[in-house]
Coordinates of C-alpha atoms in Angstrom, one line a residue:
X34 CA 36.3 -5.7 15.6
X35 CA 37.0 -8.1 12.7
X36 CA 34.5 -10.8 13.7
X37 CA 31.9 -8.1 14.1
X38 CA 32.4 -6.9 10.6
X39 CA 32.3 -10.2 9.1
X40 CA 29.1 -11.0 10.9
X41 CA 27.5 -7.7 9.7
X42 CA 28.5 -8.8 6.2
X43 CA 26.0 -11.6 6.4
X44 CA 23.2 -9.0 6.5
X45 CA 21.4 -7.3 3.6
X46 CA 23.3 -4.6 1.5
X47 CA 22.0 -1.9 3.7
X48 CA 24.1 -3.0 6.5
X49 CA 27.2 -2.1 4.5
X50 CA 26.6 1.5 5.5
X51 CA 26.7 0.4 9.0
X52 CA 29.8 -1.6 8.6
X53 CA 31.5 1.4 7.0
X54 CA 30.5 3.5 10.1
X55 CA 32.0 0.9 12.5
X56 CA 35.3 0.8 10.5
X57 CA 35.5 4.6 10.6
X58 CA 34.7 4.9 14.3
X59 CA 37.0 2.1 15.1
X60 CA 39.9 4.0 13.6
X61 CA 39.0 7.1 15.5
X62 CA 38.6 5.3 18.9
X63 CA 41.5 6.0 21.4
X64 CA 44.1 3.4 21.6
X65 CA 46.5 2.7 24.5
X66 CA 50.2 2.9 23.6
X67 CA 50.8 -0.3 25.5
X68 CA 49.0 -2.9 27.4
X69 CA 50.2 -5.1 30.3
X70 CA 50.6 -8.7 29.5
X71 CA 47.3 -9.7 31.2
X72 CA 45.3 -6.8 29.8
X73 CA 42.7 -7.7 27.1
X74 CA 40.8 -5.4 24.7
X75 CA 37.2 -5.0 25.4
X76 CA 34.9 -7.4 23.6
X77 CA 32.9 -6.1 20.7
X78 CA 29.6 -6.8 22.6
X79 CA 30.6 -3.8 24.8
X80 CA 30.5 -1.3 22.0
X81 CA 29.8 2.4 23.4
X82 CA 26.1 3.2 23.1
X83 CA 26.9 6.1 20.9
X84 CA 28.6 3.9 18.4
X85 CA 25.6 1.5 18.4
X86 CA 23.3 4.6 17.8
X87 CA 25.3 5.4 14.7
X88 CA 25.0 1.7 13.5
X89 CA 21.3 1.8 14.0
X90 CA 20.9 5.1 12.3
X91 CA 22.3 3.6 9.1
X92 CA 19.7 0.7 9.1
X93 CA 16.5 1.9 7.7
X94 CA 15.1 -1.7 7.3
X95 CA 13.2 -3.1 10.2
X96 CA 14.5 -6.6 9.5
X97 CA 18.1 -5.5 9.7
X98 CA 17.5 -3.7 13.0
X99 CA 16.0 -6.9 14.4
X100 CA 19.0 -8.9 13.3
X101 CA 21.4 -6.4 15.1
X102 CA 19.3 -6.5 18.3
X103 CA 19.5 -10.3 18.2
X104 CA 23.2 -10.4 18.5
X105 CA 23.4 -10.1 22.2
X106 CA 21.7 -8.6 25.2
X107 CA 23.9 -5.5 25.6
X108 CA 23.2 -4.5 22.0
X109 CA 19.5 -5.2 22.6
X110 CA 19.4 -3.0 25.6
X111 CA 21.5 -0.2 24.1
X112 CA 19.2 -0.1 21.1
X113 CA 16.2 0.6 23.1
X114 CA 17.9 3.8 24.2
X115 CA 18.5 5.2 20.7
X116 CA 16.1 7.7 19.2
X117 CA 15.6 6.3 15.8
X118 CA 13.6 7.3 12.7
X119 CA 10.7 5.1 11.9
X120 CA 11.8 2.1 9.8
X121 CA 10.9 1.9 6.1
X122 CA 7.6 0.0 5.4
X123 CA 7.4 -3.4 3.8
X124 CA 5.5 -4.0 0.7
X125 CA 3.1 -6.8 1.2
X126 CA 2.9 -8.6 -2.2
X127 CA 0.1 -10.6 -3.7
X128 CA 1.7 -13.9 -2.6
X129 CA 1.6 -12.7 1.0
X130 CA 5.5 -12.2 1.1
X131 CA 7.0 -9.0 2.6
X132 CA 9.4 -7.0 0.4
X133 CA 11.8 -4.9 2.5
X134 CA 13.2 -1.5 1.4
X135 CA 15.7 -0.5 0.3
X136 CA 17.4 -3.8 -0.5
X137 CA 14.5 -5.9 -1.9
X138 CA 14.9 -8.8 0.6
X139 CA 11.8 -11.0 1.0
X140 CA 10.3 -12.3 4.1
X141 CA 7.3 -14.6 4.7
X142 CA 5.3 -13.5 7.8
X143 CA 4.2 -16.5 10.1
X144 CA 0.5 -16.0 9.2
X145 CA -1.8 -18.8 8.4
X146 CA -3.8 -17.5 5.3
X147 CA -6.2 -20.6 5.0
X148 CA -9.8 -19.3 5.2
X149 CA -9.0 -15.8 4.8
X150 CA -10.9 -14.2 1.9
X151 CA -10.1 -10.5 2.6
X152 CA -6.8 -8.8 3.5
X153 CA -6.4 -5.0 4.1
X154 CA -3.4 -3.2 5.6
X155 CA -4.5 -0.8 8.4
X156 CA -0.9 0.4 8.9
X157 CA 0.9 -1.6 11.5
X158 CA -1.7 -4.4 11.5
X159 CA -3.7 -6.4 9.0
X160 CA -7.6 -6.5 8.9
X161 CA -8.5 -9.9 7.9
X162 CA -12.0 -11.4 7.2
X163 CA -12.7 -15.1 6.9
X164 CA -15.6 -16.8 5.0
X165 CA -18.0 -16.5 8.1
X166 CA -17.6 -12.7 8.0
X167 CA -15.5 -12.8 11.2
X168 CA -13.0 -10.0 11.2
X169 CA -9.6 -9.8 12.9
X170 CA -6.8 -7.2 13.6
X171 CA -3.5 -9.2 13.2
X172 CA 0.1 -8.1 13.8
X173 CA 1.8 -10.3 11.1
X174 CA 5.1 -10.0 12.9
X175 CA 4.1 -11.2 16.3
X176 CA 1.0 -13.2 15.2
X177 CA -1.1 -11.5 18.0
X178 CA -4.7 -11.5 16.9
X179 CA -7.5 -9.3 18.2
X180 CA -11.0 -10.2 17.2
X181 CA -13.2 -7.2 16.3
X182 CA -16.7 -7.1 17.9
X183 CA -18.7 -6.7 14.8
X184 CA -19.0 -8.9 11.4
X185 CA -18.9 -7.2 8.1
X186 CA -21.5 -8.3 5.5
X187 CA -20.1 -7.7 2.0
X188 CA -23.3 -8.9 0.2
X189 CA -25.0 -5.4 0.3
X190 CA -24.5 -3.7 -3.2
X191 CA -26.8 -0.8 -2.8
X192 CA -25.2 2.5 -3.8
X193 CA -22.2 0.6 -5.0
X194 CA -20.1 2.8 -7.2
X195 CA -19.0 0.6 -10.0
X196 CA -15.5 2.1 -10.4
X197 CA -14.6 1.2 -6.8
X198 CA -17.0 -1.8 -6.2
X199 CA -14.4 -4.5 -7.2
X200 CA -12.6 -4.2 -3.9
X201 CA -15.4 -4.5 -1.4
X202 CA -13.6 -3.1 1.7
X203 CA -11.3 -0.4 0.3
X204 CA -9.7 1.1 3.5
X205 CA -9.6 0.3 7.2
X206 CA -8.4 2.8 9.8
X207 CA -7.7 1.8 13.3
X208 CA -7.3 4.1 16.4
X209 CA -7.3 3.0 20.1
X210 CA -11.1 3.5 20.3
X211 CA -12.7 2.8 16.9
X212 CA -12.3 0.7 13.7
X213 CA -13.5 2.6 10.5
X214 CA -14.2 0.6 7.4
X215 CA -14.6 2.2 3.9
X216 CA -17.0 -0.3 2.3
X217 CA -18.7 0.4 -1.1
X218 CA -18.6 4.3 -0.8
X219 CA -19.9 4.3 2.8
X220 CA -17.9 4.5 6.1
X221 CA -18.8 1.8 8.8
X222 CA -17.3 2.3 12.1
X223 CA -17.6 0.6 15.6
X224 CA -15.7 0.5 18.8
X225 CA -12.5 -1.4 18.9
X226 CA -13.3 -3.3 22.1
X227 CA -16.2 -5.5 23.0
X228 CA -19.4 -3.5 23.7
X229 CA -23.0 -3.2 23.0
X230 CA -22.7 -0.6 20.3
X231 CA -24.0 -1.5 16.9
X232 CA -22.1 -0.7 13.7
X233 CA -22.8 2.8 12.5
X234 CA -22.8 3.8 8.9
X235 CA -22.1 7.3 7.6
X236 CA -23.0 8.5 4.1
X237 CA -22.9 11.9 2.5
X238 CA -26.2 13.9 2.7
X239 CA -28.4 13.0 -0.4
X240 CA -26.0 10.2 -1.5
X241 CA -24.7 12.4 -4.3
X242 CA -21.1 11.6 -3.4
X243 CA -19.4 8.5 -2.3
X244 CA -16.5 8.1 0.1
X245 CA -13.2 7.2 -1.7
X246 CA -10.7 7.5 1.2
X247 CA -10.5 7.9 4.9
X248 CA -7.7 8.9 7.4
X249 CA -7.2 9.9 10.9
X250 CA -5.9 13.5 11.5
X251 CA -5.6 15.2 14.8
X252 CA -8.0 12.8 16.5
X253 CA -10.7 13.1 13.9
X254 CA -11.9 10.8 11.0
X255 CA -11.3 12.5 7.7
X256 CA -13.6 11.3 4.9
X257 CA -12.7 12.3 1.1
X258 CA -15.9 12.1 -1.1
X259 CA -16.3 12.4 -4.8
X260 CA -19.3 12.2 -7.1
X261 CA -19.7 9.5 -9.6
X262 CA -18.5 9.2 -12.3
X263 CA -15.1 10.4 -11.2
X264 CA -14.4 12.6 -14.1
X265 CA -12.1 15.1 -12.5
X266 CA -14.4 18.1 -13.1
X267 CA -14.2 19.1 -9.6
X268 CA -11.9 18.4 -6.6
X269 CA -13.3 16.0 -4.0
X270 CA -15.0 17.3 -0.8
X271 CA -13.5 16.7 2.6
X272 CA -15.7 15.9 5.7
X273 CA -14.5 15.6 9.3
X274 CA -16.3 13.2 11.7
X275 CA -16.1 13.4 15.4
X276 CA -17.3 10.0 16.7
X277 CA -18.0 9.4 20.3
X278 CA -19.5 6.3 22.0
X279 CA -21.3 8.0 25.0
X280 CA -23.8 5.8 27.0
X281 CA -23.0 2.1 27.1
X282 CA -26.3 1.2 28.8
X283 CA -28.4 3.1 26.2
X284 CA -26.0 2.2 23.2
X285 CA -25.6 5.9 22.4
X286 CA -23.3 7.1 19.7
X287 CA -22.6 10.8 18.8
X288 CA -21.5 11.7 15.4
X289 CA -20.7 15.3 14.4
X290 CA -20.0 15.9 10.7
X291 CA -18.5 19.0 9.2
X292 CA -18.0 19.5 5.5
X293 CA -14.6 21.2 5.6
X294 CA -14.1 21.6 1.9
X295 CA -17.0 22.0 -0.5
X296 CA -16.6 20.4 -4.0
X297 CA -15.9 23.3 -6.6
X298 CA -15.1 23.1 -10.3
X299 CA -11.4 23.0 -11.0
X300 CA -9.3 24.3 -13.9
X301 CA -9.7 22.8 -17.3
X302 CA -8.2 19.4 -17.8
X303 CA -4.7 19.3 -19.2
X304 CA -5.1 18.7 -22.8
X305 CA -1.6 17.3 -23.1
X306 CA -2.9 14.3 -21.2
X307 CA -3.9 11.6 -23.9
X308 CA -7.0 9.7 -23.3
X309 CA -7.3 6.3 -25.1
X310 CA -10.3 5.7 -27.3
X311 CA -13.3 4.3 -25.5
X312 CA -11.9 5.2 -22.1
X313 CA -13.7 7.4 -19.6
X314 CA -11.3 9.9 -17.7
X315 CA -11.4 9.1 -13.9
X316 CA -9.0 9.8 -11.2
X317 CA -7.7 8.2 -8.0
X318 CA -7.4 10.3 -4.8
X319 CA -5.7 9.4 -1.7
X320 CA -5.5 11.0 1.7
X321 CA -2.2 11.1 3.5
X322 CA -1.3 12.6 6.9
X323 CA 2.2 14.1 6.6
X324 CA 3.4 15.5 9.8
X325 CA 1.0 18.2 10.8
X326 CA -0.4 18.5 7.3
X327 CA -3.3 16.7 5.6
X328 CA -2.4 16.0 2.0
X329 CA -4.5 14.6 -1.0
X330 CA -2.6 12.9 -3.7
X331 CA -4.2 12.9 -7.1
X332 CA -3.5 10.5 -10.0
X333 CA -5.4 10.0 -13.4
X334 CA -6.2 6.4 -14.0
X335 CA -5.0 6.6 -17.6
X336 CA -2.6 3.7 -18.3
X337 CA 1.0 4.9 -18.1
X338 CA 0.2 8.2 -16.6
X339 CA 2.5 9.6 -14.0
X340 CA 1.0 13.1 -13.6
X341 CA 0.8 13.2 -9.8
X342 CA -0.7 16.2 -8.2
X343 CA -0.5 16.9 -4.3
X344 CA -2.9 19.2 -2.6
X345 CA -2.9 20.4 1.0
X346 CA -5.9 21.3 3.3
X347 CA -5.3 25.0 4.0
X348 CA -7.0 27.9 5.5
X349 CA -8.5 26.0 8.3
X350 CA -11.0 28.2 10.1
X351 CA -13.6 26.5 12.1
X352 CA -12.6 23.1 10.6
X353 CA -13.2 24.6 7.1
X354 CA -10.8 25.4 4.3
X355 CA -9.7 24.6 0.8
X356 CA -7.3 22.6 -1.3
X357 CA -4.2 24.3 -2.2
X358 CA -1.6 22.6 -4.7
X359 CA 1.8 22.1 -3.2
X360 CA 5.1 21.3 -5.0
X361 CA 7.2 20.1 -2.0
X362 CA 6.6 17.5 0.6
X363 CA 8.9 19.4 3.1
X364 CA 11.6 16.7 2.8
X365 CA 9.1 13.9 3.8
X366 CA 8.4 10.7 1.8
X367 CA 4.8 9.5 1.0
X368 CA 4.0 5.8 0.7
X369 CA 0.7 5.5 -1.1
X370 CA -1.6 2.5 -1.8
X371 CA -5.2 1.8 -2.0
X372 CA -5.2 0.1 1.4
X373 CA -2.7 2.1 3.3
X374 CA -1.0 5.6 2.8
X375 CA 1.4 7.1 5.2
X376 CA 4.4 9.5 5.3
X377 CA 7.8 9.2 6.9
X378 CA 10.3 12.0 7.9
X379 CA 13.3 13.0 6.0
X380 CA 15.7 11.0 8.1
X381 CA 13.9 7.7 7.4
X382 CA 16.3 6.6 4.8
X383 CA 14.0 7.1 1.8
X384 CA 14.5 9.7 -1.0
X385 CA 13.1 13.1 0.2
X386 CA 10.1 14.7 -1.5
X387 CA 9.2 11.4 -3.3
X388 CA 6.1 9.4 -3.6
X389 CA 6.3 5.6 -3.5
X390 CA 3.1 4.7 -5.2
X391 CA 1.6 1.2 -5.7
X392 CA -0.7 1.2 -8.8
X393 CA -4.3 0.0 -8.5
X394 CA -4.6 -1.2 -12.0
X395 CA -6.1 -4.7 -12.5
X396 CA -3.5 -6.6 -14.8
X397 CA -4.2 -10.0 -16.2
X398 CA -2.2 -11.9 -15.0
X399 CA -1.8 -9.7 -11.8
X400 CA 1.4 -7.9 -11.6
X401 CA 3.1 -6.1 -8.5
X402 CA 4.7 -2.7 -9.3
X403 CA 5.8 0.3 -7.6
X404 CA 6.3 3.9 -8.9
X405 CA 8.7 6.3 -7.3
X406 CA 7.9 9.9 -8.3
X407 CA 9.9 13.1 -7.3
X408 CA 7.4 15.9 -6.5
X409 CA 10.0 18.7 -6.8
X410 CA 11.4 17.6 -10.1
X411 CA 8.2 16.0 -11.4
X412 CA 10.2 13.1 -12.6
X413 CA 10.3 9.4 -12.0
X414 CA 12.9 7.8 -9.8
X415 CA 14.3 4.3 -10.6
X416 CA 14.0 1.5 -8.1
X417 CA 17.0 -0.7 -7.7
X418 CA 16.9 -3.5 -10.2
X419 CA 17.0 -6.1 -7.4
X420 CA 13.9 -4.6 -5.8
X421 CA 11.9 -4.7 -9.1
X422 CA 13.1 -8.3 -9.7
X423 CA 11.9 -9.3 -6.2
X424 CA 8.3 -8.0 -7.1
X425 CA 7.9 -10.6 -9.8
X426 CA 6.2 -13.1 -7.6
X427 CA 5.7 -16.6 -8.9
X428 CA 2.2 -17.4 -7.5
X429 CA 0.2 -14.0 -7.2
X430 CA -3.2 -14.2 -5.6
X431 CA -5.7 -12.2 -7.8
X432 CA -7.8 -11.3 -4.8
X433 CA -5.1 -9.1 -3.2
X434 CA -3.6 -5.8 -4.1
X435 CA 0.1 -5.1 -3.0
X436 CA 0.0 -2.8 -0.1
X437 CA 2.3 -1.0 2.4
X438 CA 2.8 -2.4 5.9
X439 CA 4.4 -0.3 8.6
X440 CA 6.2 -2.3 11.4
X441 CA 6.5 -0.8 14.8
X442 CA 10.2 -0.4 15.8
X443 CA 10.0 -2.3 19.1

């Protein structure tokens, strides 16, 4: 087993835990008291599947899992049989490199960025737009590309909330059937596959509120809306959209919209939260699906503030309900950014009940950053120094925001 351990030592530091597991189990493996002269020990490529399963369970990074699978065919086959927790996400930096957690290793995806003027993470794929308004869904790991049937025109500035307008397309949600685009306070959606359906646009009745985030939850599109200016005087409203493309020949689309949570005045603002002179109080809100719960993460936009609040959609009767503040994530971990927000279970390898948050602030020069917040303790957690050092990219592109990218564990 010596060559195997030396080979594993070439990997990122997260593999050290897997190496320790191999060493421990190797000492526990039964040994024969004697061998005949012609008998040879089984090669390390024939490790028992349960041993490989323990190795993979100690590898939260997708890059390390890929390296282990690449060793030989038996390992690759055995790995497919192991039920594994989802791998930790990558942080896609402003220079288009991928930062892996938890070790901070950098990877450059094989993507040609020339001609791309918009980049949004849709979870496991990237939503890209070129200068001709052509849109693509691209897997940055396999380079497979899917052209969306519609073009997105970003020149329309009607009803553009100034606080959010700098990003154009803020969020993209992709299912097997639809692509939903949060663009300048409105939700545009169209079928994922080619067809005669036009792009549909959803806005709040009366245009008194603007969409600030969207998420897919239990097969429905959830839309979080807030009034402008975003002063925090009331919690956002929640709308549930049921979208169906019915008749291809007549290009019929059915949308059923239900206001699940009405905007209601909230408790007085915390007077302990300082507000710099000449700065308006405003808030960032994010929808995150966490297991069977729909959460809303709230953060004031005051520079240096880390007062996260987490709310859950509760009392769901006939698709309606209310926001209830929670103080635990039930052991899960939230990864939150403007483009993409998701949660991972407790066995994913990340600290439990924590929020990994990528700030939206527009620094000059642009800087990549990540905040780790413990919801139970209401305290900040420290990222390893090698991770924070890796975030200091040399040539950041000011057009992009750092965002989370969730690889599929194939």
